[in-house]
Each structure stands twice: as structure tokens, then as C-alpha cells.
XYZ file of N, CA and C in Angstrom:
774
model
N 179.130 171.833 145.146
C 178.194 171.174 144.243
C 178.277 171.838 142.870
N 178.470 171.033 141.849
C 178.629 171.577 140.492
C 177.273 172.044 139.954
N 177.293 173.172 139.269
C 176.107 173.713 138.618
C 176.363 173.752 137.117
N 175.560 173.023 136.364
C 175.694 172.976 134.912
C 174.625 173.850 134.270
N 175.027 174.711 133.368
C 174.101 175.561 132.614
C 174.133 175.104 131.161
N 172.998 174.629 130.663
C 172.889 174.171 129.278
C 172.634 175.378 128.388
N 173.512 175.592 127.417
C 173.451 176.818 126.619
C 173.944 176.562 125.204
N 173.143 176.940 124.208
C 173.547 176.827 122.814
C 174.670 177.821 122.514
N 175.591 177.437 121.665
C 176.712 178.311 121.338
C 176.250 179.653 120.785
N 175.163 179.655 120.022
C 174.696 180.908 119.412
C 173.901 181.788 120.365
N 173.552 181.262 121.548
C 172.726 182.027 122.492
C 173.613 182.805 123.465
N 174.331 183.764 122.929
C 175.263 184.545 123.752
C 174.537 185.454 124.742
N 173.360 185.919 124.383
C 172.597 186.787 125.283
C 172.160 186.015 126.522
N 171.710 184.792 126.316
C 171.306 183.962 127.446
C 172.509 183.629 128.345
N 173.657 183.349 127.725
C 174.851 183.065 128.514
C 175.252 184.275 129.341
N 175.151 185.459 128.760
C 175.479 186.679 129.497
C 174.535 186.855 130.681
N 173.265 186.511 130.488
C 172.283 186.625 131.563
C 172.654 185.711 132.732
N 172.968 184.453 132.434
C 173.307 183.508 133.498
C 174.636 183.859 134.153
N 175.584 184.342 133.361
C 176.877 184.753 133.919
C 176.689 185.879 134.928
N 175.858 186.869 134.575
C 175.595 187.987 135.482
C 174.878 187.506 136.738
N 173.923 186.587 136.579
C 173.169 186.083 137.729
C 174.088 185.353 138.701
N 174.981 184.511 138.192
C 175.897 183.789 139.066
C 176.930 184.724 139.685
N 177.312 185.758 138.947
C 178.256 186.722 139.517
C 177.625 187.432 140.708
N 176.345 187.785 140.594
C 175.650 188.426 141.715
C 175.584 187.504 142.924
N 175.472 186.195 142.676
C 175.403 185.245 143.792
C 176.778 184.890 144.340
N 177.820 185.317 143.657
C 179.167 184.993 144.096
C 179.532 183.535 143.867
N 178.931 182.944 142.826
C 179.162 181.535 142.530
C 179.661 181.363 141.099
N 180.202 180.209 140.827
C 180.597 179.865 139.472
C 179.704 178.771 138.927
N 179.775 178.545 137.628
C 179.014 177.463 137.018
C 179.816 176.884 135.865
N 179.413 175.740 135.401
C 180.032 175.094 134.256
C 179.063 175.152 133.087
N 179.491 175.816 132.037
C 178.637 175.887 130.845
C 178.729 174.571 130.083
N 177.559 174.046 129.704
C 177.526 172.866 128.860
C 176.995 173.277 127.499
N 177.796 173.051 126.467
C 177.404 173.435 125.108
C 176.260 172.531 124.648
N 175.071 173.122 124.538
C 173.878 172.349 124.202
C 173.974 171.776 122.797
N 173.333 170.646 122.607
C 173.261 170.034 121.283
C 172.302 170.844 120.418
N 172.755 171.231 119.262
C 171.971 172.087 118.365
C 171.096 171.225 117.461
N 169.844 171.599 117.364
C 168.918 170.829 116.517
C 169.364 170.792 115.057
N 170.146 171.790 114.641
C 170.561 171.851 113.235
C 171.532 170.741 112.865
N 172.136 170.079 113.865
C 173.077 168.997 113.570
C 172.400 167.628 113.629
N 171.109 167.601 113.949
C 170.407 166.329 114.066
C 169.877 165.898 112.703
N 170.373 164.801 112.211
C 169.881 164.255 110.952
C 168.615 163.440 111.211
N 167.883 163.152 110.148
C 166.700 162.305 110.278
C 167.074 160.931 110.815
N 168.251 160.446 110.444
C 168.691 159.132 110.912
C 168.892 159.117 112.420
N 169.489 160.170 112.944
C 169.700 160.259 114.394
C 168.360 160.293 115.114
N 167.441 161.122 114.628
C 166.133 161.239 115.268
C 165.381 159.921 115.202
N 165.447 159.235 114.054
C 164.746 157.960 113.896
C 165.293 156.888 114.835
N 166.594 156.934 115.097
C 167.183 155.945 115.995
C 166.900 156.248 117.460
N 166.707 157.525 117.789
C 166.558 157.932 119.188
C 165.107 157.985 119.642
N 164.208 158.390 118.758
C 162.813 158.563 119.130
C 162.051 157.260 118.930
N 161.139 156.969 119.852
C 160.361 155.739 119.778
C 159.625 155.654 118.444
N 159.639 154.470 117.852
C 158.968 154.251 116.569
C 157.496 154.659 116.658
N 157.004 155.231 115.589
C 155.620 155.717 115.502
C 155.340 156.853 116.478
N 156.407 157.492 116.964
C 156.205 158.618 117.880
C 157.226 159.710 117.547
N 157.254 160.077 116.271
C 158.269 161.012 115.791
C 157.767 162.452 115.757
N 156.715 162.755 116.500
C 156.151 164.090 116.420
C 156.708 165.041 117.473
N 157.866 164.719 118.033
C 158.562 165.709 118.837
C 159.357 166.597 117.881
N 159.419 167.856 118.159
C 160.155 168.761 117.294
C 161.656 168.492 117.424
N 162.459 168.826 116.403
C 163.912 168.653 116.513
C 164.500 169.375 117.728
N 163.932 170.532 118.056
C 164.428 171.261 119.220
C 164.208 170.504 120.517
N 163.058 169.850 120.650
C 162.777 169.065 121.854
C 163.715 167.869 121.958
N 163.975 167.229 120.822
C 164.903 166.094 120.824
C 166.303 166.554 121.217
N 166.753 167.669 120.647
C 168.086 168.193 120.970
C 168.171 168.591 122.441
N 167.094 169.182 122.972
C 167.059 169.567 124.388
C 167.202 168.333 125.270
N 166.455 167.282 124.935
C 166.525 166.038 125.702
C 167.949 165.480 125.645
N 168.552 165.453 124.448
C 169.897 164.916 124.300
C 170.904 165.715 125.128
N 170.698 167.018 125.241
C 171.595 167.853 126.040
C 171.517 167.478 127.514
N 170.309 167.247 128.009
C 170.157 166.837 129.408
C 170.800 165.472 129.639
N 170.618 164.553 128.703
C 171.241 163.227 128.830
C 172.762 163.364 128.938
N 173.330 164.205 128.092
C 174.782 164.397 128.104
C 175.262 164.982 129.433
N 174.470 165.884 130.020
C 174.824 166.437 131.329
C 174.718 165.356 132.405
N 173.666 164.539 132.345
C 173.547 163.434 133.313
C 174.760 162.526 133.235
N 175.235 162.272 132.024
C 176.416 161.429 131.856
C 177.628 162.058 132.540
N 177.766 163.371 132.376
C 178.867 164.091 133.025
C 178.766 163.974 134.558
N 177.552 164.103 135.074
C 177.343 164.004 136.521
C 177.628 162.591 137.008
N 177.155 161.599 136.256
C 177.359 160.200 136.643
C 178.838 159.841 136.690
N 179.631 160.454 135.836
C 181.061 160.172 135.780
C 181.862 161.004 136.776
N 181.209 161.998 137.399
C 181.894 162.870 138.349
C 181.947 162.271 139.743
N 182.502 163.038 140.666
C 182.676 162.553 142.041
C 181.667 163.143 143.009
N 180.942 164.207 142.610
C 179.988 164.851 143.515
C 178.748 163.983 143.700
N 178.223 163.979 144.920
C 177.012 163.195 145.214
C 175.791 163.777 144.534
N 175.762 165.104 144.374
C 174.648 165.792 143.729
C 175.189 166.887 142.811
N 174.361 167.280 141.843
C 174.695 168.401 140.969
C 173.402 169.132 140.610
N 173.566 170.363 140.154
C 172.426 171.182 139.730
C 172.447 171.287 138.216
N 171.274 171.067 137.595
C 171.130 171.216 136.151
C 170.224 172.408 135.887
N 170.702 173.333 135.045
C 169.977 174.567 134.770
C 169.894 174.823 133.274
N 168.765 175.340 132.835
C 168.682 175.905 131.500
C 169.017 177.390 131.610
N 169.137 178.069 130.486
C 169.808 179.381 130.501
C 168.879 180.592 130.510
N 167.646 180.422 131.024
C 166.734 181.561 131.112
C 166.059 181.619 132.473
N 166.820 181.271 133.525
C 166.270 181.190 134.871
C 166.479 182.501 135.627
N 165.414 182.942 136.305
C 165.507 184.032 137.269
C 165.625 183.401 138.651
N 166.526 183.913 139.492
C 166.788 183.319 140.796
C 166.250 184.180 141.933
N 165.940 183.519 143.034
C 165.520 184.232 144.237
C 166.732 184.853 144.927
N 166.464 185.714 145.890
C 167.539 186.401 146.599
C 168.460 185.428 147.334
N 167.893 184.327 147.817
C 168.677 183.396 148.628
C 169.075 182.140 147.865
N 169.012 182.177 146.547
C 169.309 180.985 145.747
C 170.712 180.443 146.009
N 171.662 181.317 146.283
C 173.047 180.884 146.490
C 173.169 179.891 147.641
N 172.282 179.990 148.629
C 172.331 179.073 149.766
C 172.104 177.628 149.329
N 171.345 177.464 148.246
C 170.985 176.124 147.789
C 171.841 175.649 146.617
N 172.591 176.554 146.001
C 173.400 176.208 144.840
C 174.882 176.033 145.169
N 175.302 176.505 146.331
C 176.734 176.508 146.643
C 177.250 175.128 147.042
N 176.450 174.354 147.774
C 176.853 173.001 148.159
C 175.609 172.168 148.431
N 175.816 170.872 148.714
C 174.673 169.981 148.926
C 174.497 169.593 150.381
N 175.075 170.377 151.306
C 174.960 170.046 152.723
C 173.510 170.094 153.206
N 172.660 170.835 152.537
C 171.267 170.986 152.953
C 170.378 169.834 152.482
N 170.881 169.003 151.587
C 170.071 167.935 150.998
C 170.039 166.737 151.941
N 168.846 166.296 152.357
C 168.762 165.146 153.274
C 169.303 163.873 152.631
N 169.767 162.981 153.451
C 170.281 161.698 152.968
C 169.179 160.934 152.236
N 169.536 160.310 151.139
C 168.584 159.509 150.391
C 167.741 160.259 149.397
N 167.900 161.586 149.306
C 167.127 162.391 148.347
C 167.909 162.497 147.043
N 167.282 162.079 145.942
C 167.970 162.016 144.657
C 167.507 163.057 143.642
N 166.323 163.652 143.853
C 165.763 164.539 142.831
C 164.952 165.643 143.495
N 165.348 166.898 143.242
C 164.661 168.049 143.831
C 164.375 169.067 142.737
N 163.126 169.440 142.610
C 162.754 170.484 141.655
C 162.932 171.835 142.348
N 163.773 172.680 141.767
C 164.102 173.976 142.363
C 163.235 175.103 141.819
N 162.555 174.860 140.706
C 161.809 175.921 140.023
C 160.310 175.779 140.228
N 159.585 176.797 139.811
C 158.139 176.748 139.728
C 157.692 177.263 138.373
N 156.575 176.733 137.895
C 155.949 177.270 136.684
C 154.607 177.895 137.028
N 154.322 177.977 138.348
C 153.086 178.571 138.859
C 151.842 177.822 138.380
N 152.006 176.532 138.097
C 150.879 175.660 137.783
C 150.547 174.825 139.012
N 149.263 174.534 139.258
C 148.893 173.734 140.435
C 149.506 172.334 140.385
N 150.005 171.880 141.523
C 150.582 170.542 141.642
C 150.134 169.934 142.964
N 150.348 168.641 143.108
C 150.058 167.954 144.357
C 151.349 167.782 145.149
N 151.356 168.299 146.363
C 152.522 168.179 147.236
C 152.071 167.710 148.610
N 153.004 167.207 149.406
C 152.706 166.786 150.762
C 152.413 167.977 151.656
N 151.606 167.729 152.666
C 151.278 168.812 153.604
C 152.417 169.103 154.563
N 153.221 168.118 154.825
C 154.339 168.297 155.729
C 155.646 168.126 154.967
N 156.643 168.844 155.363
C 157.941 168.742 154.716
C 159.038 169.173 155.674
N 160.241 169.106 155.186
C 161.386 169.504 156.000
C 161.620 171.009 155.874
N 161.828 171.677 156.972
C 162.163 173.097 156.960
C 163.647 173.255 156.685
N 163.963 174.020 155.645
C 165.361 174.213 155.272
C 165.580 175.678 154.900
N 166.282 176.409 155.732
C 166.695 177.793 155.447
C 165.535 178.658 154.937
N 164.420 178.625 155.658
C 163.280 179.463 155.306
C 162.410 178.903 154.203
N 162.722 177.723 153.702
C 161.924 177.049 152.676
C 161.456 175.709 153.234
N 160.617 175.046 152.462
C 160.204 173.696 152.806
C 160.542 172.751 151.659
N 160.985 171.583 152.018
C 161.236 170.537 151.034
C 160.053 169.581 151.120
N 159.199 169.619 150.085
C 157.936 168.899 150.100
C 157.969 167.734 149.119
N 157.363 166.598 149.470
C 157.237 165.519 148.477
C 156.298 165.956 147.362
N 156.689 165.687 146.130
C 155.901 166.064 144.955
C 155.191 164.820 144.431
N 153.852 164.906 144.316
C 153.056 163.744 143.947
C 152.470 163.821 142.544
N 152.655 164.915 141.850
C 152.103 165.040 140.501
C 153.153 165.646 139.582
N 152.880 165.573 138.290
C 153.805 166.154 137.321
C 153.855 167.672 137.477
N 155.055 168.209 137.464
C 155.268 169.659 137.510
C 156.161 169.995 136.322
N 155.589 170.652 135.316
C 156.296 170.850 134.050
C 157.538 171.720 134.224
N 158.447 171.570 133.276
C 159.684 172.342 133.288
C 160.865 171.528 133.781
N 162.019 171.726 133.136
C 163.263 171.079 133.565
C 164.401 172.091 133.534
N 164.098 173.312 133.996
C 165.068 174.393 133.913
C 165.917 174.538 135.160
N 165.537 173.870 136.255
C 166.321 174.003 137.487
C 165.991 172.832 138.412
N 166.934 171.907 138.538
C 166.707 170.779 139.435
C 168.037 170.239 139.948
N 167.965 169.600 141.096
C 169.101 168.894 141.675
C 168.916 167.415 141.379
N 169.979 166.755 140.965
C 169.923 165.327 140.694
C 171.153 164.665 141.299
N 170.963 163.485 141.845
C 172.087 162.768 142.450
C 172.904 162.057 141.380
N 174.107 161.747 141.719
C 174.989 160.978 140.828
C 174.351 159.629 140.504
N 173.737 158.989 141.522
C 173.104 157.686 141.321
C 171.960 157.760 140.320
N 171.063 158.740 140.498
C 169.913 158.846 139.608
C 170.338 159.278 138.211
N 171.339 160.144 138.119
C 171.824 160.566 136.796
C 172.267 159.362 135.982
N 173.019 158.451 136.614
C 173.465 157.242 135.920
C 172.278 156.379 135.516
N 171.272 156.301 136.371
C 170.099 155.494 136.070
C 169.327 156.070 134.885
N 169.157 157.390 134.854
C 168.389 158.014 133.780
C 169.102 157.900 132.436
N 170.425 157.951 132.455
C 171.173 157.763 131.206
C 170.837 156.405 130.605
N 170.763 155.390 131.455
C 170.438 154.059 130.976
C 169.005 153.925 130.487
N 168.084 154.693 131.095
C 166.675 154.602 130.731
C 166.327 155.427 129.501
N 167.208 156.353 129.128
C 166.890 157.302 128.058
C 167.437 156.866 126.707
N 167.505 155.575 126.472
C 167.992 155.106 125.175
C 166.988 155.390 124.069
N 165.716 155.565 124.442
C 164.670 155.930 123.497
C 163.850 157.080 124.087
N 163.449 158.010 123.223
C 162.687 159.170 123.656
C 161.226 158.998 123.252
N 160.323 159.137 124.220
C 158.903 159.070 123.891
C 158.115 160.208 124.529
N 158.839 161.180 125.086
C 158.204 162.313 125.748
C 159.245 163.403 125.965
N 158.831 164.656 126.243
C 159.801 165.719 126.512
C 160.607 165.428 127.777
N 161.723 166.096 127.923
C 162.653 165.781 129.004
C 162.047 166.025 130.382
N 161.235 167.079 130.561
C 160.681 167.331 131.886
C 159.716 166.227 132.294
N 158.942 165.743 131.334
C 158.013 164.645 131.602
C 158.789 163.384 131.974
N 159.900 163.159 131.325
C 160.720 161.975 131.586
C 161.371 162.039 132.970
N 161.965 163.170 133.310
C 162.686 163.294 134.577
C 161.745 163.134 135.761
N 160.576 163.758 135.672
C 159.679 163.780 136.820
C 158.558 162.756 136.702
N 158.780 161.692 135.944
C 157.836 160.588 135.808
C 158.261 159.469 136.753
N 157.682 159.446 137.948
C 158.095 158.483 138.966
C 157.612 157.075 138.660
N 156.667 156.920 137.721
C 156.242 155.578 137.341
C 157.334 154.874 136.558
N 158.279 155.653 136.030
C 159.334 155.055 135.217
C 160.550 154.713 136.071
N 161.078 155.668 136.790
C 162.290 155.366 137.558
C 162.024 155.166 139.046
N 160.777 155.376 139.495
C 160.342 155.076 140.856
C 161.199 155.765 141.911
N 161.700 156.940 141.574
C 162.479 157.727 142.529
C 161.626 158.877 143.038
N 161.377 158.963 144.335
C 160.571 160.079 144.851
C 161.184 161.420 144.477
N 160.324 162.344 144.095
C 160.769 163.691 143.748
C 160.329 164.653 144.833
N 161.162 165.635 145.101
C 160.879 166.638 146.118
C 160.821 168.013 145.470
N 160.038 168.876 146.064
C 159.841 170.234 145.561
C 160.279 171.240 146.614
N 161.146 172.178 146.227
C 161.536 173.250 147.131
C 160.495 174.357 147.055
N 159.973 174.771 148.211
C 158.929 175.800 148.250
C 159.193 176.773 149.393
N 159.199 178.090 149.105
C 159.126 178.699 147.776
C 160.284 178.229 146.884
N 160.036 178.258 145.578
C 161.065 177.892 144.614
C 162.150 178.962 144.574
N 163.333 178.564 144.130
C 164.424 179.541 144.002
C 164.666 179.923 142.548
N 163.844 179.402 141.635
C 164.030 179.723 140.223
C 162.722 179.703 139.463
N 162.670 180.496 138.408
C 161.529 180.508 137.508
C 162.021 180.932 136.126
N 161.535 180.255 135.098
C 161.901 180.656 133.749
C 161.185 181.955 133.379
N 161.838 182.728 132.553
C 161.288 184.028 132.193
C 159.884 183.918 131.605
N 159.613 182.868 130.807
C 158.310 182.770 130.159
C 157.175 182.512 131.145
N 157.505 182.087 132.377
C 156.477 181.877 133.397
C 156.392 183.028 134.389
N 157.224 184.044 134.186
C 157.293 185.172 135.110
C 156.100 186.099 134.840
N 155.144 186.218 135.773
C 153.937 187.015 135.512
C 154.245 188.483 135.236
N 153.661 188.999 134.165
C 153.770 190.413 133.851
C 155.162 190.865 133.475
N 156.028 189.927 133.116
C 157.416 190.299 132.803
C 157.632 190.317 131.299
N 158.311 191.334 130.832
C 158.625 191.426 129.407
C 159.602 190.322 129.012
N 159.288 189.624 127.926
C 160.142 188.531 127.473
C 161.353 189.088 126.733
N 162.518 188.888 127.309
C 163.765 189.323 126.682
C 164.605 188.128 126.221
N 164.256 186.934 126.728
C 164.961 185.712 126.349
C 163.927 184.725 125.806
N 163.402 184.972 124.607
C 162.317 184.141 124.076
C 162.715 182.674 123.940
N 161.735 181.800 124.185
C 161.975 180.371 124.100
C 162.205 179.936 122.667
N 163.182 179.050 122.481
C 163.433 178.476 121.169
C 162.501 177.305 120.873
N 161.946 176.701 121.936
C 161.159 175.488 121.771
C 159.664 175.748 121.592
N 159.148 176.797 122.241
C 157.700 176.999 122.230
C 157.118 177.157 120.826
N 157.714 177.959 119.930
C 157.143 178.053 118.573
C 157.112 176.705 117.868
N 158.167 175.891 118.055
C 158.201 174.564 117.450
C 157.108 173.669 118.024
N 156.919 173.739 119.346
C 155.902 172.895 119.983
C 154.514 173.211 119.438
N 154.238 174.500 119.287
C 152.907 174.893 118.806
C 152.692 174.466 117.356
N 153.771 174.402 116.591
C 153.649 174.082 115.166
C 153.744 172.591 114.875
N 154.108 171.786 115.890
C 154.302 170.353 115.677
C 153.089 169.574 116.153
N 152.479 168.757 115.292
C 151.344 167.923 115.730
C 151.778 166.995 116.857
N 150.905 166.812 117.831
C 151.241 165.969 118.972
C 150.554 164.616 118.873
N 151.260 163.592 119.303
C 150.684 162.260 119.413
C 150.489 161.932 120.884
N 149.493 161.103 121.211
C 149.332 160.693 122.607
C 150.602 160.018 123.106
N 150.979 160.320 124.324
C 152.184 159.735 124.896
C 151.958 158.256 125.174
N 152.843 157.377 124.694
C 152.676 155.954 124.981
C 152.828 155.681 126.472
N 151.998 154.773 126.982
C 152.055 154.448 128.391
C 153.230 153.523 128.685
N 153.757 153.670 129.894
C 154.819 152.771 130.324
C 154.202 151.395 130.581
N 154.743 150.361 129.950
C 154.197 149.025 130.095
C 154.760 148.349 131.345
N 153.884 148.021 132.259
C 154.277 147.367 133.495
C 153.591 146.008 133.586
N 154.237 145.094 134.281
C 153.613 143.801 134.521
C 152.486 143.970 135.534
N 151.677 142.928 135.686
C 150.562 143.002 136.625
C 151.055 143.227 138.046
N 152.131 142.555 138.423
C 152.666 142.731 139.778
C 153.258 144.120 139.969
N 153.911 144.658 138.925
C 154.470 146.006 139.018
C 153.361 147.040 139.156
N 152.265 146.850 138.424
C 151.129 147.759 138.544
C 150.543 147.725 139.956
N 150.416 146.510 140.502
C 149.860 146.384 141.850
C 150.748 147.066 142.876
N 152.068 146.870 142.768
C 152.990 147.505 143.699
C 152.968 149.017 143.557
N 152.841 149.496 142.311
C 152.779 150.941 142.099
C 151.558 151.537 142.784
N 150.401 150.893 142.656
C 149.184 151.414 143.262
C 149.252 151.345 144.779
N 149.829 150.278 145.314
C 149.985 150.177 146.762
C 150.897 151.277 147.273
N 151.986 151.512 146.533
C 152.928 152.558 146.930
C 152.261 153.932 146.893
N 151.506 154.206 145.828
C 150.809 155.489 145.726
C 149.813 155.677 146.861
N 149.040 154.616 147.159
C 148.037 154.711 148.217
C 148.699 154.946 149.567
N 149.793 154.228 149.828
C 150.500 154.394 151.093
C 151.000 155.823 151.258
N 151.609 156.379 150.208
C 152.139 157.736 150.287
C 151.019 158.754 150.448
N 149.915 158.538 149.758
C 148.808 159.491 149.854
C 148.217 159.496 151.260
N 148.034 158.307 151.829
C 147.462 158.223 153.168
C 148.422 158.817 154.193
N 149.684 158.486 154.047
C 150.669 158.933 155.027
C 150.955 160.423 154.926
N 151.036 160.927 153.723
C 151.479 162.307 153.527
C 150.344 163.309 153.320
N 149.137 162.827 153.013
C 147.992 163.708 152.812
C 148.309 164.844 151.838
N 148.420 164.540 150.554
C 148.791 165.576 149.590
C 147.737 166.660 149.459
N 148.170 167.825 149.070
C 147.272 168.955 148.838
C 147.618 169.582 147.504
N 146.631 170.230 146.924
C 146.833 170.921 145.660
C 147.314 172.332 145.953
N 148.406 172.733 145.319
C 148.987 174.035 145.626
C 149.748 174.572 144.421
N 149.912 175.880 144.396
C 150.797 176.539 143.435
C 152.075 176.895 144.173
N 153.190 176.392 143.710
C 154.463 176.659 144.367
C 154.866 178.103 144.093
N 155.012 178.918 145.146
C 155.376 180.319 144.915
C 156.850 180.470 144.573
N 157.165 181.588 143.970
C 158.551 181.938 143.709
C 159.091 182.736 144.876
N 160.318 182.470 145.272
C 160.924 183.195 146.360
C 161.176 184.651 146.026
N 161.432 185.455 147.047
C 161.668 186.882 146.863
C 162.879 187.114 145.979
N 162.747 188.115 145.093
C 163.819 188.412 144.158
C 164.372 189.803 144.364
N 165.603 189.986 143.918
C 166.202 191.314 143.946
C 165.496 192.216 142.940
N 165.314 193.450 143.307
C 164.680 194.402 142.401
C 165.692 194.937 141.413
């Protein structure tokens, strides 16, 4: 299973971090040269971002474009699944078991969140036991797009849906009202971004967070659905809730090497 690491050319420290992490796991990865916000003209942003919703920072737009480009690479490849990673992830001791191949992924599963941000989310009470972890259905938004598995089929679908940007990439990927693809959560997670690591000194500071804090936010436009689509969505949600009995939980991070 291919593992793509999105990394800006100037972020050599982050690349060194991911290279060392993969070397410890005995795995390889494919570096994807991230799109730099400095090359984005106003014309590009105006054509890509939804009209009257231009309050995403250039860094967020460039980040989204980088993920789209990786999805395109996955859609054009031959692997059934691939892993998409940002370049500031800390991995659990057993992460290699889940990154080396896709034999552990159940048939029909297209999207798996591998990371945690330690924020409460809604997950199913029952899940599949896989190598000491559980694969749980995810029923609520779980922020972050730094570590996830995506299928070739869904990657192609998201490329087609991402012709216009109206929200950050993590919100877009894990918005099931848009692509109607069930998302699964690995618990304990095998990855966590450094900025969510409790009590940890920040050595790989985020490039996006300062921009986000300084950029005025607009309310996210709602996805427009027909009356029948809305009814089917609510029926589907009710069925899943009754059948799966979701619970509110914080996804823990798996054990890490000291």
C-alpha cells in the first residue's frame, strides 16, 4: 500500500522527521511536493474558492490543493487503497502493521481515519477487532487530515467533487453529507500531529494555524440537497444510529516508542 507524505520543499526539517519515522518502521514512503501558497495568485484562488467565501487563508487553499493532487495520483494508480499523511505525524509502536499493506482493511471500506486530535467524537459502540485495535464507524466530524486511508474509488470521486472549495480539507474529506461514504475510525489511533500531543514541546510548528487565527471566518455554506435527498439522509442517519448505538468518546493514541 502506497504511503504519500505531503511536504513543502522548504520544510526540510519536517521531511527529515518523517524519513526517520519511516526508517524506524522499516517502511518506505512517497514524498509529494506540496503546493506552496506563495505560488497562488489571486486569480487562481478566485477560480477555486466558492464565490463570496474567500476567507480561507492562502495556506489552507494550498493545503487543500495538495490533497486533491494526491487523490488524483491515487485515482490513477493501481492500488485499491493508499495512505495520505501530512509531515508532522507521530506514530504508534505498531503503526507499521497498518501502513505496510491493506490486507487488514475490510471489503467495501473506503475511508479510515488513522489519527486522533483527542477531541470528543461520536463512534459506534461495536466495531471490528483488528490487531489489537478496533475499527469503529465514525458518526461525527473529527478534525484533522494528517493521516487517513482512502480507496482508489473514493479518491477519484473526491477529485470530481473538489472543483470548488468552501471549507478546509479535513471538513471536506470527512463530510459524509457530501460524498455519502461511511467513514471509519481506528482506535486507538496510530498517529497524532505534534500540535495535539499533550505536554509535548512543539518542534514542528504549524504553518496554517497562525494564518487561521489571523483570517476572518465566514459561516460555512450548507450543502444544498433536494427534499428527497434530505429525507433519505435523515432516514439513513436514523437507521445507523439505532443500529449502531453511537457513543461519545475521545479516541486515544496508541502506545509510542520512548
